[in-house]
Coordinates of C-alpha atoms in Angstrom, one line a residue:
M1 CA 115.3 -101.9 199.3
L2 CA 114.1 -105.3 198.0
S3 CA 112.5 -107.9 200.2
E4 CA 114.5 -111.0 200.9
I5 CA 112.2 -113.1 198.7
K6 CA 112.5 -110.6 195.7
L7 CA 116.3 -110.3 196.2
K8 CA 116.6 -114.1 196.1
A9 CA 114.5 -114.3 192.9
L10 CA 116.6 -111.5 191.3
K11 CA 119.8 -113.4 192.1
E12 CA 118.5 -116.6 190.6
I13 CA 117.4 -114.9 187.4
S14 CA 120.5 -112.9 186.9
G15 CA 123.1 -115.4 188.0
D16 CA 123.7 -116.8 184.5
F17 CA 123.6 -113.4 182.8
S18 CA 126.3 -112.6 180.3
R19 CA 128.0 -109.2 180.6
D20 CA 125.9 -107.7 177.8
E21 CA 122.7 -109.1 179.3
A22 CA 123.6 -107.6 182.7
V23 CA 124.2 -104.2 181.1
W24 CA 120.8 -104.5 179.3
A25 CA 119.1 -105.4 182.5
S26 CA 120.7 -102.5 184.3
G27 CA 119.2 -100.1 181.6
F28 CA 115.9 -101.9 181.8
L29 CA 115.6 -101.4 185.6
A30 CA 116.9 -97.8 185.3
G31 CA 114.1 -97.2 182.9
L32 CA 111.5 -98.6 185.3
A33 CA 112.9 -96.5 188.1
G34 CA 112.4 -93.3 186.1
S35 CA 108.8 -94.1 185.0
S36 CA 105.5 -95.5 186.2
A37 CA 106.0 -98.7 184.1
T38 CA 105.7 -102.1 185.6
L39 CA 107.0 -105.4 184.5
G40 CA 105.3 -106.4 181.3
E41 CA 104.6 -102.8 180.2
T42 CA 106.4 -101.0 177.4
I43 CA 109.5 -99.2 178.5
P44 CA 109.8 -95.5 177.5
L45 CA 112.1 -94.6 174.7
A46 CA 114.5 -92.9 177.1
A47 CA 115.3 -96.2 178.7
H48 CA 116.2 -97.7 175.4
A49 CA 118.5 -94.8 174.8
E50 CA 120.3 -95.6 178.0
T51 CA 121.0 -99.1 176.7
I52 CA 122.5 -97.7 173.6
S53 CA 124.8 -95.4 175.6
A54 CA 126.1 -98.4 177.5
K55 CA 127.2 -100.2 174.3
K56 CA 130.8 -100.8 173.5
I57 CA 132.2 -98.9 170.6
T58 CA 135.4 -99.9 168.7
L59 CA 138.0 -97.2 167.9
A60 CA 140.5 -98.6 165.4
Y61 CA 143.7 -96.9 164.2
G62 CA 146.1 -97.3 161.3
T63 CA 149.4 -95.5 161.8
E64 CA 152.8 -95.2 160.3
T65 CA 154.5 -92.5 162.5
G66 CA 152.4 -93.0 165.6
N67 CA 150.1 -89.9 165.2
S68 CA 146.9 -91.9 164.6
K69 CA 147.7 -94.2 167.5
K70 CA 148.4 -91.4 169.9
L71 CA 145.3 -89.6 168.9
A72 CA 143.1 -92.7 169.2
V73 CA 144.4 -93.3 172.7
E74 CA 143.7 -89.7 173.7
L75 CA 140.2 -89.7 172.3
A76 CA 139.4 -93.1 173.8
G77 CA 140.3 -91.7 177.2
I78 CA 137.9 -88.8 176.7
I79 CA 135.1 -91.0 175.6
K80 CA 135.6 -93.4 178.5
K81 CA 135.3 -90.6 180.9
K82 CA 131.8 -90.0 179.6
G83 CA 130.7 -93.5 180.5
I84 CA 131.1 -95.1 177.1
Q85 CA 133.0 -98.4 176.8
V86 CA 135.7 -98.1 174.1
K87 CA 137.8 -101.0 172.6
L88 CA 141.0 -99.8 171.0
A89 CA 142.1 -101.8 168.0
D90 CA 145.3 -101.6 166.0
L91 CA 144.4 -102.3 162.3
S92 CA 147.8 -104.2 161.9
Q93 CA 146.4 -106.9 164.2
Y94 CA 142.6 -106.5 163.6
K95 CA 140.8 -109.5 161.9
P96 CA 138.6 -108.1 159.2
K97 CA 136.1 -111.0 159.6
D98 CA 135.3 -109.5 163.1
L99 CA 133.7 -106.4 161.3
A100 CA 130.6 -108.5 161.0
K101 CA 130.4 -108.6 164.8
E102 CA 130.8 -104.9 165.3
D103 CA 128.1 -102.4 165.9
L104 CA 129.6 -98.9 166.3
F105 CA 133.0 -98.9 164.5
F106 CA 135.2 -95.8 164.1
V107 CA 138.6 -95.5 162.4
I108 CA 141.4 -93.0 162.6
I109 CA 143.9 -93.5 159.8
S110 CA 146.7 -91.6 158.0
T111 CA 147.7 -91.6 154.3
Q112 CA 151.2 -92.3 153.1
G113 CA 153.2 -91.8 149.9
E114 CA 151.0 -92.0 146.8
G115 CA 147.7 -92.1 148.7
E116 CA 148.7 -95.5 150.2
P117 CA 147.6 -96.8 153.6
P118 CA 150.2 -97.1 156.4
I119 CA 152.3 -100.2 156.0
L120 CA 151.0 -101.8 159.1
A121 CA 147.3 -101.3 158.0
K122 CA 147.8 -102.5 154.4
K123 CA 146.7 -106.0 155.1
F124 CA 143.4 -104.8 156.5
Y125 CA 143.0 -102.2 153.7
D126 CA 143.6 -104.9 151.0
H127 CA 141.3 -107.4 152.6
I128 CA 138.3 -105.1 152.7
H129 CA 138.9 -104.1 149.1
E130 CA 139.5 -107.6 147.8
N131 CA 136.6 -109.4 149.5
D132 CA 132.9 -109.1 149.6
L133 CA 132.2 -108.9 153.3
N134 CA 128.7 -108.8 154.9
I135 CA 128.9 -105.8 157.2
S136 CA 125.4 -104.5 156.8
N137 CA 124.9 -104.2 160.5
L138 CA 128.0 -102.1 160.9
K139 CA 127.6 -98.4 161.7
F140 CA 130.8 -96.4 161.1
G141 CA 132.7 -93.1 160.9
I142 CA 136.2 -92.4 159.6
L143 CA 138.6 -89.7 160.7
A144 CA 141.4 -89.3 158.0
L145 CA 144.7 -87.6 158.9
G146 CA 146.7 -86.0 156.1
D147 CA 148.4 -82.9 154.8
S148 CA 146.6 -80.9 152.2
S149 CA 149.9 -79.8 150.6
Y150 CA 150.1 -83.3 149.1
P151 CA 148.0 -84.2 146.1
L152 CA 146.3 -87.3 147.4
F153 CA 145.1 -85.7 150.7
C154 CA 143.5 -88.2 153.1
K155 CA 143.0 -90.7 150.3
T156 CA 143.2 -93.8 152.5
G157 CA 140.4 -92.5 154.7
E158 CA 138.4 -91.7 151.6
D159 CA 138.9 -95.3 150.3
I160 CA 137.9 -97.0 153.5
D161 CA 134.9 -94.7 153.9
S162 CA 133.6 -95.5 150.4
R163 CA 134.4 -99.2 150.6
F164 CA 132.5 -99.6 153.8
E165 CA 129.5 -98.0 152.1
V166 CA 129.8 -100.3 149.1
L167 CA 129.8 -103.3 151.5
G168 CA 126.5 -102.2 153.0
A169 CA 127.7 -100.5 156.2
Q170 CA 125.8 -97.5 157.5
R171 CA 127.8 -94.2 157.7
I172 CA 126.6 -92.5 160.8
L173 CA 129.3 -89.8 160.8
P174 CA 130.4 -88.1 157.6
L175 CA 134.0 -88.7 156.5
K176 CA 136.2 -86.2 158.5
K177 CA 139.4 -85.1 156.7
C178 CA 141.9 -83.4 159.0
D179 CA 144.9 -81.3 158.0
I180 CA 148.1 -81.1 159.9
D181 CA 146.6 -79.0 162.7
Y182 CA 144.0 -81.5 163.7
G183 CA 143.7 -81.1 167.4
K184 CA 140.4 -79.2 167.7
E185 CA 138.7 -81.0 164.8
A186 CA 139.6 -84.4 166.3
H187 CA 138.1 -83.5 169.7
D188 CA 135.0 -82.2 167.9
W189 CA 134.8 -85.6 166.1
A190 CA 135.0 -87.4 169.5
D191 CA 132.1 -85.3 170.7
H192 CA 130.1 -86.5 167.8
I193 CA 130.9 -90.1 168.6
L194 CA 129.5 -89.4 172.1
D195 CA 126.4 -88.0 170.5
V196 CA 125.9 -91.1 168.4
A197 CA 126.6 -93.5 171.3
N198 CA 123.9 -91.7 173.4
K199 CA 121.1 -91.6 170.8
T200 CA 118.8 -94.3 169.5
K201 CA 119.5 -96.0 166.1
E202 CA 116.6 -94.0 164.6
T203 CA 118.4 -90.7 165.3
T204 CA 122.0 -91.4 164.6
Q205 CA 121.7 -90.6 160.9
K206 CA 120.8 -87.0 161.8
T207 CA 124.2 -86.5 163.4
T208 CA 126.3 -83.8 161.7
V209 CA 129.9 -82.8 161.9
A210 CA 131.0 -79.2 162.4
P211 CA 132.4 -77.6 159.3
K212 CA 136.1 -77.9 158.8
T213 CA 138.3 -75.0 159.7
T214 CA 141.8 -74.6 158.3
T215 CA 144.8 -73.0 159.7
G216 CA 147.2 -71.4 157.2
R217 CA 150.9 -71.9 157.7
K218 CA 153.0 -68.8 158.6
K219 CA 155.6 -68.2 155.9
Y220 CA 159.0 -66.8 156.8
Q221 CA 161.6 -65.2 154.5
G222 CA 165.2 -66.0 155.4
K223 CA 168.7 -65.3 154.1
I224 CA 171.2 -68.1 153.8
S225 CA 174.0 -67.0 156.1
A226 CA 176.1 -70.2 155.9
I227 CA 176.1 -73.4 153.9
I228 CA 178.7 -76.0 154.7
N229 CA 179.4 -79.5 153.4
L230 CA 179.9 -81.6 156.5
N231 CA 181.4 -84.5 154.6
D232 CA 185.1 -84.5 154.1
I233 CA 187.2 -85.3 151.1
G234 CA 186.8 -88.9 150.0
S235 CA 183.1 -89.2 151.0
D236 CA 180.6 -90.2 148.4
K237 CA 177.9 -88.1 150.2
E238 CA 177.1 -84.4 150.4
T239 CA 175.5 -83.4 153.7
Y240 CA 175.0 -79.7 154.1
H241 CA 174.6 -77.7 157.3
I242 CA 172.5 -74.7 156.3
E243 CA 172.0 -71.6 158.5
I244 CA 169.2 -69.2 157.7
E245 CA 168.8 -65.7 159.2
T246 CA 165.5 -63.9 159.4
E247 CA 164.4 -60.3 160.2
E248 CA 161.2 -61.5 161.7
P249 CA 161.4 -63.3 165.1
L250 CA 161.0 -67.1 164.7
T251 CA 158.9 -69.3 166.9
Y252 CA 159.7 -73.0 167.1
S253 CA 160.5 -75.8 169.5
S254 CA 163.3 -78.4 169.5
G255 CA 162.0 -81.4 167.6
D256 CA 160.0 -79.3 165.0
A257 CA 160.7 -79.4 161.3
L258 CA 161.3 -76.7 158.7
G259 CA 159.2 -77.0 155.5
V260 CA 160.3 -75.9 152.1
I261 CA 158.6 -76.0 148.7
A262 CA 161.4 -76.3 146.1
L263 CA 161.4 -74.4 142.8
N264 CA 161.9 -76.6 139.7
P265 CA 165.2 -76.3 137.8
K266 CA 164.9 -73.3 135.4
H267 CA 166.7 -75.2 132.5
E268 CA 164.1 -78.0 132.7
V269 CA 161.2 -75.5 132.6
D270 CA 162.7 -73.7 129.6
E271 CA 163.1 -77.0 127.7
I272 CA 159.5 -78.1 128.5
I273 CA 158.3 -74.7 127.1
A274 CA 160.4 -75.2 124.0
L275 CA 159.2 -78.8 123.4
T276 CA 155.5 -78.0 123.8
G277 CA 155.4 -74.6 122.0
I278 CA 153.2 -73.2 124.8
N279 CA 153.2 -69.4 125.3
P280 CA 155.1 -69.1 128.6
Q281 CA 153.0 -66.0 129.6
K282 CA 149.6 -67.6 128.9
Q283 CA 147.4 -67.6 132.0
I284 CA 146.1 -71.0 132.9
T285 CA 143.7 -72.0 135.7
T286 CA 144.5 -75.2 137.7
A287 CA 142.6 -76.7 140.6
K288 CA 144.4 -74.4 143.1
I289 CA 145.8 -71.4 141.3
T290 CA 145.7 -69.2 138.2
A291 CA 149.1 -68.2 136.8
S292 CA 151.2 -68.1 133.7
A293 CA 152.4 -71.4 132.2
E294 CA 156.0 -70.5 133.1
E295 CA 155.2 -69.7 136.7
L296 CA 153.1 -72.9 137.1
L297 CA 156.0 -75.0 135.8
Y298 CA 158.6 -73.2 137.9
K299 CA 156.9 -72.6 141.2
H300 CA 153.7 -74.5 141.7
L301 CA 153.6 -77.9 139.9
N302 CA 155.4 -81.2 140.4
I303 CA 157.3 -81.9 137.2
S304 CA 160.2 -84.0 138.6
Y305 CA 158.7 -87.4 139.5
L306 CA 155.1 -87.8 138.3
L307 CA 152.6 -90.1 140.0
K308 CA 151.6 -93.2 138.0
S309 CA 148.0 -91.8 138.0
T310 CA 149.3 -88.5 136.4
V311 CA 151.2 -90.5 133.7
A312 CA 147.9 -92.3 133.0
Q313 CA 146.1 -89.0 132.6
Y314 CA 148.9 -87.8 130.3
A315 CA 148.4 -90.9 128.1
E316 CA 144.7 -90.3 127.9
I317 CA 145.1 -86.6 126.9
T318 CA 147.8 -87.3 124.3
G319 CA 146.1 -90.5 123.0
Q320 CA 149.2 -92.6 123.4
H321 CA 150.0 -95.8 125.1
V322 CA 152.4 -95.0 128.0
P323 CA 153.6 -97.8 130.3
E324 CA 152.6 -97.5 134.0
V325 CA 155.9 -96.0 135.1
R326 CA 157.0 -92.9 137.0
L327 CA 158.9 -90.4 134.9
S328 CA 159.7 -86.7 135.0
L329 CA 157.5 -84.5 132.8
L330 CA 160.5 -83.6 130.6
D331 CA 161.3 -87.3 129.9
L332 CA 157.7 -88.0 129.3
L333 CA 157.5 -85.2 126.7
R334 CA 160.7 -86.3 125.0
I335 CA 159.5 -89.9 124.6
Y336 CA 155.8 -89.3 124.1
P337 CA 155.5 -85.7 122.8
V338 CA 152.2 -83.8 122.9
K339 CA 150.6 -82.9 119.5
N340 CA 150.3 -79.2 120.2
A341 CA 150.2 -76.4 122.9
E342 CA 146.5 -76.9 123.4
D343 CA 147.0 -80.5 124.5
F344 CA 149.8 -79.4 126.9
E345 CA 147.4 -76.9 128.5
Q346 CA 145.3 -79.9 129.5
V347 CA 148.4 -81.7 130.8
L348 CA 149.2 -78.7 133.0
K349 CA 145.7 -78.9 134.6
V350 CA 146.2 -82.5 135.7
L351 CA 149.7 -82.1 137.2
T352 CA 149.7 -82.3 141.0
G353 CA 150.9 -79.4 143.1
Q354 CA 154.5 -79.2 144.3
S355 CA 154.7 -81.0 147.7
P356 CA 156.6 -79.5 150.6
R357 CA 159.6 -81.3 152.0
L358 CA 160.3 -81.3 155.8
Y359 CA 163.7 -81.2 157.4
S360 CA 164.3 -81.6 161.2
I361 CA 165.5 -78.3 162.7
S362 CA 169.0 -78.7 164.1
S363 CA 169.3 -75.5 166.0
S364 CA 167.8 -74.4 169.3
L365 CA 165.8 -71.2 170.0
E366 CA 167.4 -71.0 173.5
A367 CA 170.9 -71.4 172.2
H368 CA 170.8 -69.7 168.8
G369 CA 168.2 -67.0 169.3
D370 CA 165.0 -66.2 167.4
A371 CA 166.6 -64.7 164.3
E372 CA 168.5 -67.8 163.2
I373 CA 167.5 -71.4 162.3
H374 CA 169.6 -74.4 161.1
I375 CA 168.8 -77.6 159.1
T376 CA 170.9 -80.6 158.0
V377 CA 170.4 -81.8 154.4
T378 CA 171.9 -84.7 152.5
K379 CA 171.8 -84.3 148.8
S380 CA 169.7 -87.2 147.6
E381 CA 170.6 -89.3 144.6
F382 CA 168.7 -92.3 143.1
F383 CA 168.2 -94.1 139.8
I384 CA 165.2 -94.4 137.6
N385 CA 165.6 -96.8 134.6
D386 CA 169.4 -96.7 135.2
K387 CA 169.4 -93.0 135.0
K388 CA 170.8 -91.0 137.9
Q389 CA 168.4 -88.5 139.5
N390 CA 168.8 -85.9 142.2
G391 CA 166.3 -85.4 144.9
L392 CA 164.4 -82.2 144.0
C393 CA 164.4 -80.3 147.3
S394 CA 167.8 -81.5 148.6
N395 CA 169.4 -80.5 145.3
F396 CA 167.5 -77.2 145.4
L397 CA 168.8 -76.4 148.8
A398 CA 172.4 -77.6 148.1
E399 CA 172.6 -75.2 145.2
F400 CA 172.0 -72.1 147.4
K401 CA 174.7 -69.5 147.9
E402 CA 175.2 -67.4 151.0
G403 CA 173.1 -64.2 150.8
E404 CA 170.3 -65.8 148.7
T405 CA 166.7 -65.8 150.0
L406 CA 164.6 -68.8 151.0
E407 CA 161.0 -69.0 151.9
F408 CA 160.0 -71.6 154.5
Y409 CA 157.6 -72.4 157.3
I410 CA 157.7 -74.2 160.6
Q411 CA 156.0 -77.6 161.0
E412 CA 155.2 -78.5 164.6
A413 CA 156.1 -82.0 165.8
K414 CA 154.2 -82.1 169.0
H415 CA 155.0 -85.8 169.5
F416 CA 158.8 -85.2 169.3
R417 CA 159.5 -83.1 172.3
L418 CA 162.1 -83.1 175.0
P419 CA 161.0 -84.3 178.5
K420 CA 161.5 -82.3 181.7
P421 CA 165.0 -81.0 182.2
D422 CA 165.8 -83.4 185.0
K423 CA 164.9 -86.5 182.9
D424 CA 167.4 -88.6 181.0
I425 CA 167.3 -89.2 177.2
I426 CA 168.7 -91.7 174.8
M427 CA 169.0 -90.5 171.2
I428 CA 169.5 -92.8 168.2
G429 CA 170.2 -90.8 165.1
P430 CA 172.5 -92.1 162.3
G431 CA 173.2 -89.9 159.3
T432 CA 171.0 -86.8 159.1
G433 CA 169.0 -88.4 161.9
I434 CA 171.3 -86.4 164.1
A435 CA 169.6 -83.1 163.2
P436 CA 167.0 -82.9 165.9
F437 CA 169.4 -84.3 168.5
R438 CA 171.9 -81.5 167.8
S439 CA 168.9 -79.2 168.6
F440 CA 168.2 -81.2 171.8
L441 CA 171.8 -81.0 173.0
Y442 CA 172.1 -77.3 172.4
E443 CA 168.7 -76.8 174.1
R444 CA 169.6 -78.8 177.2
D445 CA 173.1 -77.2 177.4
A446 CA 171.6 -73.7 177.2
I447 CA 169.0 -74.2 179.9
G448 CA 171.4 -76.2 182.1
A449 CA 169.2 -79.3 182.1
E450 CA 170.2 -81.8 184.8
G451 CA 169.1 -84.9 182.9
R452 CA 171.7 -87.1 181.3
N453 CA 172.1 -87.3 177.5
W454 CA 173.2 -90.4 175.5
L455 CA 173.7 -90.3 171.8
F456 CA 174.1 -93.2 169.3
F457 CA 175.4 -91.9 166.0
G458 CA 176.5 -93.7 162.9
D459 CA 177.5 -93.2 159.2
R460 CA 179.8 -94.7 156.7
T461 CA 183.4 -93.6 157.7
F462 CA 184.8 -91.9 160.7
V463 CA 187.2 -89.6 158.7
S464 CA 184.7 -88.4 156.1
D465 CA 181.2 -88.8 157.5
F466 CA 181.4 -87.9 161.2
L467 CA 178.8 -85.1 161.1
Y468 CA 179.2 -82.3 163.7
Q469 CA 182.3 -84.1 165.1
A470 CA 183.9 -81.1 166.8
E471 CA 180.6 -80.0 168.4
L472 CA 179.8 -83.5 169.8
Q473 CA 183.3 -83.8 171.2
D474 CA 182.9 -80.4 172.9
F475 CA 179.5 -81.6 174.4
L476 CA 181.4 -84.6 175.8
K477 CA 184.1 -82.5 177.4
T478 CA 181.6 -80.2 179.1
G479 CA 179.4 -83.1 180.3
T480 CA 176.3 -82.1 178.2
L481 CA 176.8 -85.5 176.5
T482 CA 177.1 -88.3 179.1
H483 CA 177.8 -91.0 176.5
L484 CA 178.6 -90.9 172.8
D485 CA 178.5 -94.3 171.0
L486 CA 179.6 -94.4 167.3
A487 CA 179.1 -96.8 164.5
F488 CA 180.9 -96.4 161.1
S489 CA 179.9 -99.2 158.8
R490 CA 182.6 -98.9 156.2
D491 CA 185.5 -98.8 158.7
T492 CA 185.5 -102.4 159.6
A493 CA 185.4 -105.7 157.7
E494 CA 182.0 -106.5 159.3
K495 CA 179.6 -103.6 159.0
I496 CA 178.7 -102.1 162.3
Y497 CA 175.5 -100.1 162.7
V498 CA 173.9 -98.2 165.6
Q499 CA 171.8 -101.3 166.6
H500 CA 175.0 -103.2 167.2
R501 CA 176.2 -100.5 169.5
L502 CA 172.9 -100.7 171.4
E503 CA 173.4 -104.5 171.8
Q504 CA 176.9 -103.9 173.2
K505 CA 175.4 -101.5 175.8
A506 CA 172.3 -103.5 176.4
Q507 CA 172.5 -103.7 180.2
E508 CA 173.0 -99.9 180.7
V509 CA 170.4 -99.1 178.1
Y510 CA 167.8 -101.2 180.0
H511 CA 168.9 -99.6 183.3
W512 CA 168.4 -96.1 181.8
L513 CA 164.9 -97.1 180.6
E514 CA 164.0 -98.6 184.0
S515 CA 165.2 -95.3 185.6
G516 CA 162.8 -93.3 183.5
A517 CA 164.8 -92.3 180.4
S518 CA 163.0 -91.3 177.2
L519 CA 164.1 -93.0 174.0
Y520 CA 164.2 -91.1 170.6
V521 CA 164.9 -92.5 167.1
C522 CA 165.4 -90.4 164.0
G523 CA 166.5 -91.3 160.5
T524 CA 165.5 -93.7 157.8
R525 CA 162.5 -95.9 158.4
D526 CA 163.6 -98.9 156.5
P527 CA 165.8 -100.6 157.5
M528 CA 167.3 -98.5 160.3
S529 CA 164.3 -97.7 162.6
K530 CA 163.0 -101.3 162.2
D531 CA 166.3 -102.8 163.1
V532 CA 166.7 -100.5 166.0
E533 CA 163.3 -101.4 167.4
K534 CA 163.9 -105.1 167.1
T535 CA 167.1 -104.6 169.1
I536 CA 165.4 -102.6 171.7
L537 CA 162.7 -105.3 172.1
N538 CA 165.5 -107.9 172.4
I539 CA 167.2 -105.8 175.1
I540 CA 163.9 -105.5 177.1
Q541 CA 163.3 -109.2 176.8
D542 CA 166.8 -110.3 177.7
K543 CA 167.8 -107.8 180.4
G544 CA 164.3 -107.5 181.8
K545 CA 163.7 -111.2 181.8
H546 CA 160.5 -110.6 179.9
S547 CA 158.6 -112.8 177.4
V548 CA 158.2 -111.6 173.8
E549 CA 154.7 -110.4 174.6
E550 CA 155.8 -108.7 177.8
A551 CA 158.6 -106.9 176.0
Q552 CA 156.2 -105.7 173.3
A553 CA 153.8 -104.5 176.0
Y554 CA 156.7 -102.7 177.8
L555 CA 157.7 -100.9 174.6
E556 CA 154.1 -100.0 173.8
E557 CA 153.7 -98.5 177.3
L558 CA 156.8 -96.4 176.7
E559 CA 155.3 -95.2 173.5
L560 CA 151.9 -94.4 175.0
S561 CA 153.5 -92.5 177.8
G562 CA 155.6 -90.4 175.4
R563 CA 158.9 -92.0 176.4
Y564 CA 159.5 -93.8 173.0
V565 CA 159.1 -91.5 170.0
K566 CA 160.2 -91.7 166.4
D567 CA 160.8 -89.3 163.6
V568 CA 161.5 -91.5 160.6
Y569 CA 161.3 -91.1 156.9

């Protein structure tokens, strides 16, 4: 115990301390307590290490679907339990000029589309690439989330990692690139953050990251047992309900997705071979596989909608000026032909691999058994340079006939899960966004779940586009569906969408949320999911008598607790 005189002196000295000064003093005194040092003597290195461990680190995240944010929150909780202060930062709101004030700065970020940053993190990404920042005092580590099936795997993480280095920051953890099954690797990465935070500056550069382990996807072979166009006569859409039977037992959960790698149209492959003069049986080695030219074009390489970077490489190989546009390989060859088969071999080597497409599973293991799985697929159509194009995989699936065989895999969606059976759920899923909710309803019906179920569904017309109409009406009759609210945009003079139905039921929606209901959104990201989220925020603000900031915090809390989840595309 201190004498009264010493205690008084200590209070006088420390009374004006800032928080950081108080933390430093605490470490200083702890060092004295563990050694024979007295005031004025050099404190042992261990005491300095303690002051480092008490420093605050920043864990920033850039997210599109919520995975990066959810992981950042989880890891921050783990790190805090070890006595390290963590400041969570959303890159959509982070001010890049504050980087100069940071010490230990770690980022979790995903990659979207053609190697692009998440939309909400783009402002931050652009700022650090377009400005010469002085961040020489910054020590950093990047955890990049991605899917190695896509050609530009974890590119956003790579870009930020290399840009920080160019700007003079010190990399204290090597870039960590995580595939779809990132749980263990992410926790290992958090352990390395703890190591760094608890070591002196002189030893942080020695920190290493455990080697990456990969988990291969399990492939299933299935037979198409039913393929039905759910749209009626008069619809300008084709939406297919596809049932697949397997001999091998399936393992999946409601909310998961089915992954398919489409085969390229055979007639296009044949025309490409004819245009280039390449021997279809010639064995060619690409970055990932060695196979015949014909097999590469048919099964393994993307030929339908080339990346701009691939078009640029094509131009370099052929020595031609090609505009920076996205074209199919066939159109590229027609307009800018290769000189010979040898040049085309080089083209084959720069083509990216065929990327998988994911479709929400619309069946339930509990209701349909482990030898059958369903998906709901709209045949996609779009235009490039005024020329109508079909989506590769949706068209591939739509062309299947009953009895034909399909290879697929299951993609877990751990964030998109049903709550406990006694909890209520609100589901918002226009168009094919209904797919996982069909699964949810069959699941809850099969297990006799006591929680209430409310579905908001919309499409173009009631007569032609009411997907799964008979099933939903049956669920209403049996009480599995408590409420069904419909919005058909082309049936009224003023277009009505699901967000308008939400507005009409605002009071009850808010009451369900207040009573603990979980909220799910599935369908197109832009504009549907954004419009729905704005509406939900308005409902929380209006019916809950909250300010804009409070409503945002309310929704964020729902998201963090797993009660507001999205599966948008």
